[in-house]
XYZ file of C-alpha atoms in Angstrom:
574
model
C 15.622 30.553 25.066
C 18.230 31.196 22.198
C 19.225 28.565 20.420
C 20.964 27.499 17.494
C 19.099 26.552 14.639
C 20.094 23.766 11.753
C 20.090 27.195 9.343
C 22.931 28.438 11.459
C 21.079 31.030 12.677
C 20.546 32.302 16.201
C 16.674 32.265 17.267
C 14.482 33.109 20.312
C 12.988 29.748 20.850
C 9.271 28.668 23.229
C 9.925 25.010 23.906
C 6.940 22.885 24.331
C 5.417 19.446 23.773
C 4.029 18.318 20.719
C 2.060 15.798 19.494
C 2.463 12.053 21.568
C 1.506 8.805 19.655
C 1.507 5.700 21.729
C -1.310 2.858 21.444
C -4.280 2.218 23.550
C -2.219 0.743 26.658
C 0.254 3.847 26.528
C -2.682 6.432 26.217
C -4.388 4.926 29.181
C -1.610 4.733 31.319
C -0.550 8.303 30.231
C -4.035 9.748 30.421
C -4.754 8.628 33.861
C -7.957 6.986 32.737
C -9.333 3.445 33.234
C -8.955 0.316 30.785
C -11.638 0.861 28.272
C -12.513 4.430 28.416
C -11.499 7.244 25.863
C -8.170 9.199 26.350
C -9.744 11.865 23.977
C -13.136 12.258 25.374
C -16.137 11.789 27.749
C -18.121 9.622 26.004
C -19.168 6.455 28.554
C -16.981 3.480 27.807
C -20.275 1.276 27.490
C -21.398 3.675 24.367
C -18.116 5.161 22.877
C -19.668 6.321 19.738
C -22.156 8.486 21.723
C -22.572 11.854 23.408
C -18.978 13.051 24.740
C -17.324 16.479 25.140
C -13.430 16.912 25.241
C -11.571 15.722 27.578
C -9.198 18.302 29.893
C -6.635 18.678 32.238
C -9.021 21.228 34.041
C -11.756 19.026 33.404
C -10.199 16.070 35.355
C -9.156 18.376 38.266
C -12.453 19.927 38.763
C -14.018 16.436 39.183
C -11.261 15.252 41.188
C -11.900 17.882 44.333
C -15.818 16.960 44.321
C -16.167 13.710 43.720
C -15.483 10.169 45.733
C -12.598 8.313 43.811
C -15.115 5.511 43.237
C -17.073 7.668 41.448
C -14.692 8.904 39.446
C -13.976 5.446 38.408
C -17.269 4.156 37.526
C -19.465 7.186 35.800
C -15.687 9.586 34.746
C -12.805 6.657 33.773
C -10.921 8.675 35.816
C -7.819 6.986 37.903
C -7.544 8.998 41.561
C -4.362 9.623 42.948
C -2.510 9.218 39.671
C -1.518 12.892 38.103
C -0.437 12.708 33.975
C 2.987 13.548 33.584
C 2.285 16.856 31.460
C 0.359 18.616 34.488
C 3.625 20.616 35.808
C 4.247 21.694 32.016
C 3.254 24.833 30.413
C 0.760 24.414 27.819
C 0.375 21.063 27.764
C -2.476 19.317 28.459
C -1.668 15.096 27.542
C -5.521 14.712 26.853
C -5.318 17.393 23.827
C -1.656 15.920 22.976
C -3.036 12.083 21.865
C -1.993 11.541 18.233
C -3.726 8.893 16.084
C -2.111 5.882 15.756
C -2.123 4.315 12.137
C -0.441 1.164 13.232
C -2.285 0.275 16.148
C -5.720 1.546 16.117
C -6.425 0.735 12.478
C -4.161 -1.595 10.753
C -3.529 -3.841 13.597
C -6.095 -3.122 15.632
C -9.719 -2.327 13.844
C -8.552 -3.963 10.716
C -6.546 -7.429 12.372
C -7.807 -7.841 16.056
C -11.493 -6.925 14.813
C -12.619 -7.185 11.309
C -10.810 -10.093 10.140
C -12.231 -12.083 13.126
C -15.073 -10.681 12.959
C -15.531 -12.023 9.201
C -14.031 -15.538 10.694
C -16.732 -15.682 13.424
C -19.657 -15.030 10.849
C -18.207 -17.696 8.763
C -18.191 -20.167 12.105
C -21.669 -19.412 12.978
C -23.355 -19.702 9.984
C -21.771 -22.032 8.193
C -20.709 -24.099 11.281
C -16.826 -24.939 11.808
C -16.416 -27.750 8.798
C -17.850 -26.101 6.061
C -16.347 -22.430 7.413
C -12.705 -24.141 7.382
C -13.387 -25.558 3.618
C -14.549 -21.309 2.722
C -11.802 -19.878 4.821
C -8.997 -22.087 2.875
C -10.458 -20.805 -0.536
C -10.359 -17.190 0.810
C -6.329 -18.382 1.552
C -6.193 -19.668 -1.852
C -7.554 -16.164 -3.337
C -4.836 -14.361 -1.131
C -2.581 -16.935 -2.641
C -3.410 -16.229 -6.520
C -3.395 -12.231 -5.771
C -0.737 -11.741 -9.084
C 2.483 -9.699 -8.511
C 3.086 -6.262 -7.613
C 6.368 -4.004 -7.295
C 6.794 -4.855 -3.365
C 4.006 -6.299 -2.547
C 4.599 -9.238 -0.528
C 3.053 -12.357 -0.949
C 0.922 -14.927 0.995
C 1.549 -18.251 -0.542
C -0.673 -19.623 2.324
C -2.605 -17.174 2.602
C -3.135 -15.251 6.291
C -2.857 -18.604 8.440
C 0.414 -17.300 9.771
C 1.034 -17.258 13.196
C 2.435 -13.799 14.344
C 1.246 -10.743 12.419
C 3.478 -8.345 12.113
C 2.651 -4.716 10.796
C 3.976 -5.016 7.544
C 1.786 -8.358 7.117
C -0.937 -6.430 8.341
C -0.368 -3.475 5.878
C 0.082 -5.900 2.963
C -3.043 -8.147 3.343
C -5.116 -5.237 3.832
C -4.330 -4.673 0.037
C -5.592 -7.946 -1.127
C -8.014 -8.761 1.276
C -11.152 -7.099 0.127
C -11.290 -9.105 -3.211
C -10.814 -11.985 -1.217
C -13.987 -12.072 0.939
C -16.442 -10.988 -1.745
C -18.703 -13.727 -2.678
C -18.634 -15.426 0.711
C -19.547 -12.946 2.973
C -22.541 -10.730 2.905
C -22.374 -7.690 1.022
C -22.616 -5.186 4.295
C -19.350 -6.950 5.652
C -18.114 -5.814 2.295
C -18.994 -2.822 2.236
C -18.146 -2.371 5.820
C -14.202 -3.561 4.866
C -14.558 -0.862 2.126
C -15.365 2.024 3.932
C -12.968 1.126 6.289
C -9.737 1.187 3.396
C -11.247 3.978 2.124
C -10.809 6.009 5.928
C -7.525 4.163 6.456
C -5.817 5.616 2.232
C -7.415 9.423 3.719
C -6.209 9.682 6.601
C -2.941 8.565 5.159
C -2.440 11.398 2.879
C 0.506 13.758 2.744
C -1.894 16.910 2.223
C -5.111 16.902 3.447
C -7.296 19.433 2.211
C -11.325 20.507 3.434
C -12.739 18.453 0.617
C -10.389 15.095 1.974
C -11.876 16.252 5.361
C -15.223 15.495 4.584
C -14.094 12.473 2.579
C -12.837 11.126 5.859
C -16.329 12.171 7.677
C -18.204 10.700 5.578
C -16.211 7.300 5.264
C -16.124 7.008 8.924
C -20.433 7.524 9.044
C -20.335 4.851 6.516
C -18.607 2.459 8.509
C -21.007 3.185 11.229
C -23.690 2.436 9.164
C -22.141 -0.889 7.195
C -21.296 -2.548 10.422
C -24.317 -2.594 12.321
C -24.704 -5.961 10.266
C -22.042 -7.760 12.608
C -24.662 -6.672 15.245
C -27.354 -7.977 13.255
C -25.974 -11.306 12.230
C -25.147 -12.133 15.833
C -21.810 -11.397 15.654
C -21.229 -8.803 18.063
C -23.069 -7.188 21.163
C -21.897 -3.636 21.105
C -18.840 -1.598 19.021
C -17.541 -0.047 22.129
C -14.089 -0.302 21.230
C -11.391 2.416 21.881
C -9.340 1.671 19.025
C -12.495 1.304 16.787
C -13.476 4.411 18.308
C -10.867 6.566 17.628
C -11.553 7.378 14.040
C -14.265 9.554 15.471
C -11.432 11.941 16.458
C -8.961 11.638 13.121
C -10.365 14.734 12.083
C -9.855 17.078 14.574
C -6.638 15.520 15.162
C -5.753 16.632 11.903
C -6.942 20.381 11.913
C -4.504 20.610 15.431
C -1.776 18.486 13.904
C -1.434 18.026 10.494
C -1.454 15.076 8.370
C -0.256 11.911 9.723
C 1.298 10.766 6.276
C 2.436 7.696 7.469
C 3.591 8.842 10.711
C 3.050 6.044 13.507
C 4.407 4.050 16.629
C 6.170 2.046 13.390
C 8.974 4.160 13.588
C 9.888 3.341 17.011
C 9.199 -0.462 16.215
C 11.494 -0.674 13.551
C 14.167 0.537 15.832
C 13.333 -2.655 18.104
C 14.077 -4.917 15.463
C 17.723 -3.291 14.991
C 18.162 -3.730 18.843
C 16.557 -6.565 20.017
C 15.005 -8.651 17.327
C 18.412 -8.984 14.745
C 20.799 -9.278 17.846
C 18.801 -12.477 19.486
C 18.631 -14.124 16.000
C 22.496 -13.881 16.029
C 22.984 -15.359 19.831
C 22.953 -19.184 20.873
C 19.684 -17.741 22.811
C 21.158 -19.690 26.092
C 21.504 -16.588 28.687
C 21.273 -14.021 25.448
C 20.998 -10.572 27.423
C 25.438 -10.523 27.488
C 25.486 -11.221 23.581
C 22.970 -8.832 22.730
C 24.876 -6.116 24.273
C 27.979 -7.165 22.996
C 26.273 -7.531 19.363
C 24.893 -3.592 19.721
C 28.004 -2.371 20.931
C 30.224 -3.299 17.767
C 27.426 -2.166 15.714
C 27.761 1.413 17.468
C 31.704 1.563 17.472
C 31.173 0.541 13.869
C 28.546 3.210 13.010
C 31.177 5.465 14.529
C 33.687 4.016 12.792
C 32.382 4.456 9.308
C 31.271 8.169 10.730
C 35.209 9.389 11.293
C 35.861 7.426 8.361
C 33.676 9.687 6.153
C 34.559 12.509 8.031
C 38.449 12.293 6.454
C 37.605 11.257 3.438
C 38.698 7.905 3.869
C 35.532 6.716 2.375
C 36.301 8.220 -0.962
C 37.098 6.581 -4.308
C 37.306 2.900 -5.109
C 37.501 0.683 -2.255
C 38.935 -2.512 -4.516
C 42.809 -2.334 -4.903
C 43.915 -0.554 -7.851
C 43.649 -3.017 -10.805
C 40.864 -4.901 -9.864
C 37.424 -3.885 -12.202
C 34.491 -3.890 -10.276
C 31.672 -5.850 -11.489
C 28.992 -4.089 -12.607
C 25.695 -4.640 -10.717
C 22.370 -4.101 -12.332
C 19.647 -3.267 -10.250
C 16.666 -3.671 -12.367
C 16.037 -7.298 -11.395
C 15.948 -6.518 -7.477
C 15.646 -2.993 -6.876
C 11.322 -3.101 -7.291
C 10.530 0.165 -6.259
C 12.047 2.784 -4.016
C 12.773 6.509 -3.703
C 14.203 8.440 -6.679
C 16.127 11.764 -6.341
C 15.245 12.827 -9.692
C 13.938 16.691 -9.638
C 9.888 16.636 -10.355
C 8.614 15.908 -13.051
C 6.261 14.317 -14.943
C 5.706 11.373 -15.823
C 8.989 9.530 -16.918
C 8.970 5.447 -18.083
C 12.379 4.060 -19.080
C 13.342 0.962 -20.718
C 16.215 -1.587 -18.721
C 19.554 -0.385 -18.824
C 20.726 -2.992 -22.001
C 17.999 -5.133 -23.982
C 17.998 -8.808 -23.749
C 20.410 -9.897 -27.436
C 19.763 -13.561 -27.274
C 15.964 -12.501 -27.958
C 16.468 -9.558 -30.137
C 16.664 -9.674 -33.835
C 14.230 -9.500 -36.357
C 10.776 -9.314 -35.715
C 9.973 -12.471 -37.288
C 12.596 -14.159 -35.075
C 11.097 -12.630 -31.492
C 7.632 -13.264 -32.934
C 8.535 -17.241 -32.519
C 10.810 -16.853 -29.465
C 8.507 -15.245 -27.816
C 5.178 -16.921 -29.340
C 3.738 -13.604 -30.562
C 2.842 -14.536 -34.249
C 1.070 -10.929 -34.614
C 3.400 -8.806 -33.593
C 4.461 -7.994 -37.075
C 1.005 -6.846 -37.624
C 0.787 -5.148 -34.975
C 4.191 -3.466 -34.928
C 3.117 -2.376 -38.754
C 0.077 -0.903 -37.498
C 1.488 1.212 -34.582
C 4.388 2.518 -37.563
C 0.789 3.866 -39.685
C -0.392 5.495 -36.308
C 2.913 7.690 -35.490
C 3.326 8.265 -39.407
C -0.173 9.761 -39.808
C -1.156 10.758 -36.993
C -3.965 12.549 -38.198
C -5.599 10.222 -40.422
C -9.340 9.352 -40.495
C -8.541 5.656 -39.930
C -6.703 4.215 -37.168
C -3.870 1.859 -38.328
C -5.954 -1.301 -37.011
C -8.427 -0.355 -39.078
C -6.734 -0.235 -42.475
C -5.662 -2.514 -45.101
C -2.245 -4.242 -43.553
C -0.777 -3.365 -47.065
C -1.465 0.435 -46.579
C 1.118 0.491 -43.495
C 4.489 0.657 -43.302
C 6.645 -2.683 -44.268
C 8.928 -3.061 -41.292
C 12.137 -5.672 -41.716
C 14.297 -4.528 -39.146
C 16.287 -5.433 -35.825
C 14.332 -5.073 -32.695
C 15.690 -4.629 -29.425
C 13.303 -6.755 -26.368
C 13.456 -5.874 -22.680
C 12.282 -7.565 -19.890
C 11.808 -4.688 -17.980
C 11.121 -0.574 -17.704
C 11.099 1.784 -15.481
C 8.341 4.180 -14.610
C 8.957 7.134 -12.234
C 6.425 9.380 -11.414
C 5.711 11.814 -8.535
C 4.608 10.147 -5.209
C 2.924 12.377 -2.853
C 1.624 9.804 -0.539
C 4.748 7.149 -0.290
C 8.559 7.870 0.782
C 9.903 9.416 -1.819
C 13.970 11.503 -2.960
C 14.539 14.612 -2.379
C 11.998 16.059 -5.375
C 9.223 13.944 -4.044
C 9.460 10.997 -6.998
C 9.450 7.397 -6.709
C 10.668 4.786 -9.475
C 8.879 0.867 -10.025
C 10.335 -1.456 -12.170
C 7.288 -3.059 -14.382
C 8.238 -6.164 -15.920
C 7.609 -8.647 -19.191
C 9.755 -11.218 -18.610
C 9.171 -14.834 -19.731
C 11.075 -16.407 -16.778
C 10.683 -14.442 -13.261
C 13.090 -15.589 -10.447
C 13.689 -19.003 -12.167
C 9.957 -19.455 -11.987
C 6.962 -18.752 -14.755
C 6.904 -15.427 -16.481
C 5.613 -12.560 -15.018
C 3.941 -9.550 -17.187
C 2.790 -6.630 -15.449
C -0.562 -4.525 -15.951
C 0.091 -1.049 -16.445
C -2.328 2.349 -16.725
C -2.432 4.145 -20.227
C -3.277 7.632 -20.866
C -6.523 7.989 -22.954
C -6.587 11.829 -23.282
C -9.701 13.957 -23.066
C -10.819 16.221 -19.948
C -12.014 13.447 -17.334
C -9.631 12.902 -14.067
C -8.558 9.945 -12.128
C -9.712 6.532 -13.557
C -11.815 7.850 -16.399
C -9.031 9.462 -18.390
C -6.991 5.920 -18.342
C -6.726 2.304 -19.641
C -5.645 -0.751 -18.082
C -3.193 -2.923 -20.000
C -0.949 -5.746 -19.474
C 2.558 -5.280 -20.717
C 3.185 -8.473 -23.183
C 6.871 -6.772 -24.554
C 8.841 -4.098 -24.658
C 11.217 -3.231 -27.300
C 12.926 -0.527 -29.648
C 13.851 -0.036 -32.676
C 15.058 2.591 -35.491
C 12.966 2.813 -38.785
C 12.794 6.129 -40.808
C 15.424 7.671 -39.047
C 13.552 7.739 -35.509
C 13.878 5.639 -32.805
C 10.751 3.848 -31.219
C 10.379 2.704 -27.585
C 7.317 0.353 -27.860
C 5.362 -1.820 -25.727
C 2.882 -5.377 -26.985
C -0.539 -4.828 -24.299
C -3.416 -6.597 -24.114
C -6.210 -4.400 -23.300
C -8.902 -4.291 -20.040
C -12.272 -2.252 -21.067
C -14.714 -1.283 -17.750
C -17.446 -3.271 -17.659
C -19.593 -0.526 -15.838
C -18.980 3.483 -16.261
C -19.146 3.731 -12.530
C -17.231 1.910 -9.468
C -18.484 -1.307 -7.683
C -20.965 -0.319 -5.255
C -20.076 -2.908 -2.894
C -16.196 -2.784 -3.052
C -15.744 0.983 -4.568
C -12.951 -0.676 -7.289
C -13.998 -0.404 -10.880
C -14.614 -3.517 -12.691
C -12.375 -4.166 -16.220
C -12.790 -7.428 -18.218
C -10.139 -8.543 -21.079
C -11.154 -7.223 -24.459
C -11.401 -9.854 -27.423
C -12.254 -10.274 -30.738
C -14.526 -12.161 -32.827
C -12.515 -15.479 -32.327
C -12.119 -14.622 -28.373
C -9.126 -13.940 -28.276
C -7.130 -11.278 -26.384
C -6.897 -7.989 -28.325
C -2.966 -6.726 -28.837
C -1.577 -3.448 -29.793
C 1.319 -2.276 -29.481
C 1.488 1.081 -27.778
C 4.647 3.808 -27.174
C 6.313 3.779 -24.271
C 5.614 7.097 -23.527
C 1.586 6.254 -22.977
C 2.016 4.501 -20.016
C 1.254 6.331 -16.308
C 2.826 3.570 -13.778
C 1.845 0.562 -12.487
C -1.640 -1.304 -12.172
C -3.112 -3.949 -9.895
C -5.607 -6.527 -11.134
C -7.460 -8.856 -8.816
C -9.990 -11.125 -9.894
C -13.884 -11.282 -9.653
C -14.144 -14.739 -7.819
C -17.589 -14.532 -7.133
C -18.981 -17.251 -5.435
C -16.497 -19.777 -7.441
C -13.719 -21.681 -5.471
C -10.235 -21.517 -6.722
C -8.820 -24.911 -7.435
C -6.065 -26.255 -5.043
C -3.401 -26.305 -7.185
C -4.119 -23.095 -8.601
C -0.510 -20.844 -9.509
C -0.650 -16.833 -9.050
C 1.210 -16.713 -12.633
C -2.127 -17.788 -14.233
C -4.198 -15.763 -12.728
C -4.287 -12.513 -15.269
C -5.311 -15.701 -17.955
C -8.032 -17.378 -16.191
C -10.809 -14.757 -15.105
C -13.305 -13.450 -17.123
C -13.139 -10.073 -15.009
C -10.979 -8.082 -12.340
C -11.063 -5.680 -9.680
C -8.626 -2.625 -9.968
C -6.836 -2.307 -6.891
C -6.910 1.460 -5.520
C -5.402 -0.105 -2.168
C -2.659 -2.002 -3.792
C -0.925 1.425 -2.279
C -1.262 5.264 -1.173
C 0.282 7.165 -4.263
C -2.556 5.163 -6.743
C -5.508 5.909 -4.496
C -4.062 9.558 -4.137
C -3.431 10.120 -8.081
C -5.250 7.532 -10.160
C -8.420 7.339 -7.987
């Protein structure tokens, strides 16, 4: 057919049907095939895992003219009498046309419905009920400390919510890991592991042959890690559809592309709009008549605003003329998000206007801020970007050797990094922005001070050719002529030169001196990559009931660094 394409162009066009995600209960319905068998395959549904070919539409109608319908049922999962909708279409065959599901089959579905019950049930049975409740309300009290992260939501009860919803589901898998470690054993760790790991691949916006056999192997490590939920008593069998459809992520792939992202979600988030937010705003007596009513005015005034725009109505100030807007700053809200900046590198920004009532000399935010080296330290950075070249590193020389700074300094609770995001929703250039913060007061709460990753140099990749810091200030300042965008870190060394081998994070521990304290330096601003997640090594200690998240980067001797805290760090950093 011709049609006309978005370029304006006229183009001979081959309609056709393209890839169809639904969950489990769709595909079965849509694939003709009984409750528990595969829509992808021919592998027996009492041994999913095992020998299989692909399934057809030829396939099912060869079997269908020489077998008994009873038959078909028990030894073929296949439904008689039922025909898929896709048999009277060209090219189309609904068994080759299954998409993978991120949502369902492995976020809610391997990760919620069986993992994290399966981990519960262990607990149950070999602890017994009493002491597994006293184990599963420290794991909620881990959950609970996990410290902040640019949208990360929190769990200030940890997961004994009631209704999961994706999103909950998405954000616990982030923090859960950590969480179980020391009170499970370390197969159901490593099975959880392998299990991220296949979930942050398959997740990727490009996919290339070496990811491809990063996401075989992952998924024959999760075969091999689980068996201990067999072993333990746990389970019987792992013939489980949703379980079982990583086996065909791969292929799935090479015919469709990468996922990035792309699940039933989208469609979900369009119920909320039109059912969910509508009901919350009835008298939910006979709500059907005031949902409708609620989604209409929303339309007319979607259309509204549409002819609106369309004239130019839309256009200029919308206050009357006279009144000054107020001007709205973003940087305490706006966490992270999409940023329509062309690509680039790396890009870190101080807040829009520095906090005065701190600023001043450095003496004075050294005691407003209870930093009483930060003159030192400030002195010693001044010797680094002077001589940059020198033998001796500025912390290493005589204090009277560097540079004698008594000047105004401008502090900041906050920066911006942006950086390119290849895995995460992005502007139009593909970069995303996250607001890191070092702020005494957060939300009328403690402080909250953010761990960031430094650039080392040198010829490694990933992991090895950063540091892990935690942001303690940023400021500015002039001296010589130049202007300085600086940042106060304390520094996190790895304790190993290799990941964990049970939970695939690296290790770090805070570095200290002689006197154990913290080491400081202050770094430039122009060091730092993004964002970094630390969660503590609990071992097999319990975390004290009254325990705050705010003291958590203070209390532990050594932390986990979180490659699932999201996609864009397990894609660049790891």
């Amino acid at each position: 057919m011709v049609a006309l394409c978005p370029d304006r162009h006229y183009r001979c066009v081959i309609y056709g049907l393209g890839p169809y995600i639904v969950d489990y209960p769709e595909q079965v319905l849509l694939a003709c095939v009984v409750q528990g068998w595969c829509s992808w395959c021919t592998a027996r549904n009492n041994d999913l895992d095992g020998l299989g070919g692909p399934c057809s539409q030829e396939l099912r109608e060869a079997l269908i003219d020489v077998l008994e319908p009873q038959v078909l049922w028990d030894e073929y999962g296949i439904v008689y009498g039922v025909v898929p909708f896709t048999s009277y279409f060209p090219r189309a065959d609904i068994h080759e046309l299954m998409a993978p599901d991120l949502l369902h089959q492995l976020i809610k579905g391997t990760f919620k419905d069986h993992l994290v019950t399966w981990i519960h049930k262990y607990l149950e049975q070999e602890h017994g009920k009493q002491h597994a409740a006293a184990i599963i309300a420290d794991i909620d009290r881990r959950i609970a400390a996990t410290p902040s992260f640019s949208a990360l939501q929190r769990f200030p009860e940890g997961r004994g919510f009631k209704q999961w919803t994706g999103d909950d589901s998405k954000a616990l898998m982030k923090v859960y890991l950590p969480a179980i470690a020391g009170h499970v054993p370390p197969g159901m760790v490593c099975t959880l592991s392998a299990f991220l790991e296949f979930c942050y691949l398959v997740r990727r916006s490009v996919i290339n042959e070496e990811t491809l056999e990063a996401i075989t192997m992952a998924v024959d490590r999760f075969h091999h890690e689980r068996t201990i939920f067999q072993t333990t008593g746990v389970r019987a069998h792992f013939s489980l559809p949703r379980q079982h459809a990583m086996v065909h992520y791969r292929e799935l792939i090479e015919l469709f592309g990468a996922p990035n992202g792309l699940c039933s979600s989208i469609t979900e988030s369009k119920h909320i709009c039109t059912v969910k937010e509508p009901w919350r705003h009835s008298n939910k007596f006979d709500a059907l008549g005031q949902m409708l009513v609620t989604n209409q005015r929303l339309d007319k005034l979607a259309g509204a605003r549409h002819h609106f725009t369309e004239y130019n109505m839309l256009d200029g100030p919308l206050l009357p003329v006279g009144t000054e807007a107020i001007r709205l700053d973003l940087d305490d809200d706006d966490d992270d998000g999409a940023a329509d900046n062309d690509p680039a590198t790396y890009v870190v920004k101080l807040a829009s206007r520095p906090v005065y009532r701190v600023s001043g000399l450095v003496s004075h935010v050294a005691d407003c801020l209870g930093l009483p080296k930060l003159q030192e330290e400030f002195q010693c950075f001044l010797y680094d970007q002077l001589y940059p070249f020198a033998d001796i590193p500025g912390d290493r020389v005589d204090l009277c050797t560097c540079p004698d700074f008594r000047g105004k300094v401008y502090v900041f609770h906050s920066a911006k990094a942006m950086f390119f995001a290849p895995s995460d929703q992005s502007g139009v250039g593909g970069m995303r922005h996250e607001i890191i913060r070092a702020t005494p007061s957060w939300r009328g709460g403690p402080g909250r001070y953010d761990c960031v990753y430094v650039a080392k140099g040198g010829v490694d990749a990933g992991f090895q050719s950063l540091l892990v810091a935690r942001v303690r200030l940023f400021f500015s300042c002039g001296y010589n002529g130049c202007d300085y965008s600086c940042t106060l870190v304390n520094w996190f060394l790895p304790v190993a030169g290799e990941v964990g081998e049970l939970t695939g994070m690296w290790i770090v521990a805070p570095e200290t001196d002689n006197q154990d304290w913290r080491v400081q330096s202050v770094i430039s601003l122009d060091s730092i990559i993004q964002s970094a997640h630390l969660i503590p090594v609990y071992g097999n200690d319990l975390v004290p009931i009254d325990f705050h998240f705010s003291e958590t980067l203070d209390a532990f001797k050594a932390y986990y660094v979180n490659k699932y805290i999201d996609h864009h760090a397990h894609t660049l950093v790891f």
